[in-house]
C-alpha positions as a printed NumPy array, in Angstrom:
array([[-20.641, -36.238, -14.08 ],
       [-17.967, -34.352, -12.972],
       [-14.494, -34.973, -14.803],
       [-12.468, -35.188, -11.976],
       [-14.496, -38.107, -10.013],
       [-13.718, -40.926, -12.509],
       [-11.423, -42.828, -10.482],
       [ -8.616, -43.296, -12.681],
       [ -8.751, -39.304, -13.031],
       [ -8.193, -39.208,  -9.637],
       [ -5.649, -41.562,  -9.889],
       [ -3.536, -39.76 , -12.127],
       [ -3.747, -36.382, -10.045],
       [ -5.076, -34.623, -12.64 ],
       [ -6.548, -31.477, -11.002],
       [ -8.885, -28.408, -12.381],
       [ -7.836, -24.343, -11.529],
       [-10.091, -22.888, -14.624],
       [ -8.325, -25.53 , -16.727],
       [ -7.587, -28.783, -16.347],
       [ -4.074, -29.426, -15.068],
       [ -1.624, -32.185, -14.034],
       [  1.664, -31.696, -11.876],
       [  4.73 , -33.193, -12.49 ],
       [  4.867, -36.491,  -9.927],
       [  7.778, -39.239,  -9.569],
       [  5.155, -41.714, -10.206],
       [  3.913, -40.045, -13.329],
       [  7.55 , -39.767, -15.13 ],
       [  8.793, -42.227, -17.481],
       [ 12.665, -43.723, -17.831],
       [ 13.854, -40.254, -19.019],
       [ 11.932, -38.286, -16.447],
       [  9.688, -36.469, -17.947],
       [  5.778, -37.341, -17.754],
       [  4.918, -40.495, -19.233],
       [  3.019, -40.618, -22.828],
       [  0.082, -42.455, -20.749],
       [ -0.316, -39.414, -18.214],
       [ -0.323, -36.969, -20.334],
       [ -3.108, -38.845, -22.72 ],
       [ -4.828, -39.363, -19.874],
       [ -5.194, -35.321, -19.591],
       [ -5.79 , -34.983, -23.117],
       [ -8.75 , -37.526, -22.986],
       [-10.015, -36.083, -19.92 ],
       [ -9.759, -32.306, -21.533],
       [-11.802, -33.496, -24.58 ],
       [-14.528, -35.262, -22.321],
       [-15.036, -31.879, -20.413],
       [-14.926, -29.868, -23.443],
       [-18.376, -32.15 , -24.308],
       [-19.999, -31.608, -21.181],
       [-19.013, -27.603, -21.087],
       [-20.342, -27.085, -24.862],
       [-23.709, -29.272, -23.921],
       [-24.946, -29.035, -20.815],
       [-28.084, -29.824, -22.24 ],
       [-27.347, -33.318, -22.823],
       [-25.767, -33.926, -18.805],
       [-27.014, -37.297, -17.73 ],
       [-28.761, -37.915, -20.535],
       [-26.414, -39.617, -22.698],
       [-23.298, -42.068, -23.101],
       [-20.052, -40.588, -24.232],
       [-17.547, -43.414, -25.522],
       [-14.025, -42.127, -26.533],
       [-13.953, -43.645, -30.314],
       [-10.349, -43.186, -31.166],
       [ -7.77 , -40.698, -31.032],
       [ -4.571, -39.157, -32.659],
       [ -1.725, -37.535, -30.554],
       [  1.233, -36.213, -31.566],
       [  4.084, -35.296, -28.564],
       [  5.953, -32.655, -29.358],
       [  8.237, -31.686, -26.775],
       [  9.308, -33.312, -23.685],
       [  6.896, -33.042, -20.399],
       [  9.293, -31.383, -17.429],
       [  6.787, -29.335, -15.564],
       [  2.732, -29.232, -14.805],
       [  0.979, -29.31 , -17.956],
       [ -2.587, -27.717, -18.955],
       [ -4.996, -28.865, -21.495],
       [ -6.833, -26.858, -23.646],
       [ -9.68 , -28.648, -25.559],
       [-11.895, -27.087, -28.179],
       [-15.054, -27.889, -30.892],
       [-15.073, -26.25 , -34.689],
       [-18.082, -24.687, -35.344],
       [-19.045, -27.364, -37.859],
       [-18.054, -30.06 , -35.646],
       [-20.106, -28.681, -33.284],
       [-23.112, -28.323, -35.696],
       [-22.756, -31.541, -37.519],
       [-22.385, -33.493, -34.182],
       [-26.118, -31.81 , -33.531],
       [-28.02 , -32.626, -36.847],
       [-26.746, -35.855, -36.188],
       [-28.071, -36.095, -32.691],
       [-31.215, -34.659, -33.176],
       [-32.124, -36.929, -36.354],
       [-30.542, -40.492, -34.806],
       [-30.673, -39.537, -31.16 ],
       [-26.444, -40.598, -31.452],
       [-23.678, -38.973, -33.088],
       [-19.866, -38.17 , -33.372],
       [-17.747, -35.358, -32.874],
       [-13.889, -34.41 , -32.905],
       [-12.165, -32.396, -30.006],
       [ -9.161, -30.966, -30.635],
       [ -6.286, -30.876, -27.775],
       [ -3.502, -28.941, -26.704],
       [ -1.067, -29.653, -23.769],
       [  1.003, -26.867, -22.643],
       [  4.124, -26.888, -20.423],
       [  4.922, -24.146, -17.306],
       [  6.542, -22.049, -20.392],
       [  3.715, -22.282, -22.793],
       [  5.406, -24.78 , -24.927],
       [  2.826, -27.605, -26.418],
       [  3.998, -31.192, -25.267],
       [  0.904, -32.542, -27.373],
       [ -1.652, -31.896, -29.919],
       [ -4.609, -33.989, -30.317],
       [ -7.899, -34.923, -32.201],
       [-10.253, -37.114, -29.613],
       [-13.03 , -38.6  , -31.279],
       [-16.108, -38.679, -29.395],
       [-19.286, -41.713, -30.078],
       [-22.172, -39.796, -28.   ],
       [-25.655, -42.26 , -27.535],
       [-28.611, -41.098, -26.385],
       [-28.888, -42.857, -22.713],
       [-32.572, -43.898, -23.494],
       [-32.058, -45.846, -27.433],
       [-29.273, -48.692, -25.173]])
């Protein structure tokens, strides 16, 4: 599944041009108008979920990702379109495969970045990923 065609994606405006990207919109900002906590979660979730699917393609359609939990920090204020950029350790990365292999399930950490029009980060991020083989539901 492509990302950007989960509805509430789409909803958001949250766009891809190599990365994933979301513009600054009235109905995105909060009561100090910047970009609301929730919308720019929204990307960070939504980076980590294609970070999965880029670093197993293997796996497309053939199993159930569930976002387990997640830590965020915000950093700076959001003024301007933000970019996520979402990336695996190698251990993560090879742990989440033993596991996968030997229980057909496993879970893996995705670390987050959001980055302002000036490269400043807005948000860092760990989203933890519960990945089920389709077939064992």
């Amino acid at each position: 599944m492509d990302v950007l065609e989960i509805p509430f994606v789409k909803h958001v405006g949250i766009e891809k041009d190599g990365e994933l990207k979301l513009h600054v919109r009235e109905e995105l900002t909060n009561h100090i108008q910047t970009i609301h906590a929730s919308a720019q979660f929204t990307l960070g979730e939504t980076a980590s979920g294609a970070c999965l699917m880029e670093e197993f393609p293997q796996y497309k359609g053939e199993v159930i990702p569930m976002l387990r939990s997640s830590t965020v920090k915000y950093k700076s204020p959001a003024t301007s379109t933000l970019r996520a950029k979402a990336s695996l350790t190698k251990e993560a990365k090879e742990k989440f495969l033993r596991q996968f292999k030997r229980r057909g399930q496993g879970v893996i950490a995705v670390d987050v970045e959001l980055f302002d029009e000036d490269g400043c980060v807005t948000i860092e991020g760990e989203f933890i990923w519960f990945v089920q083989d389709s077939k064992i539901i």
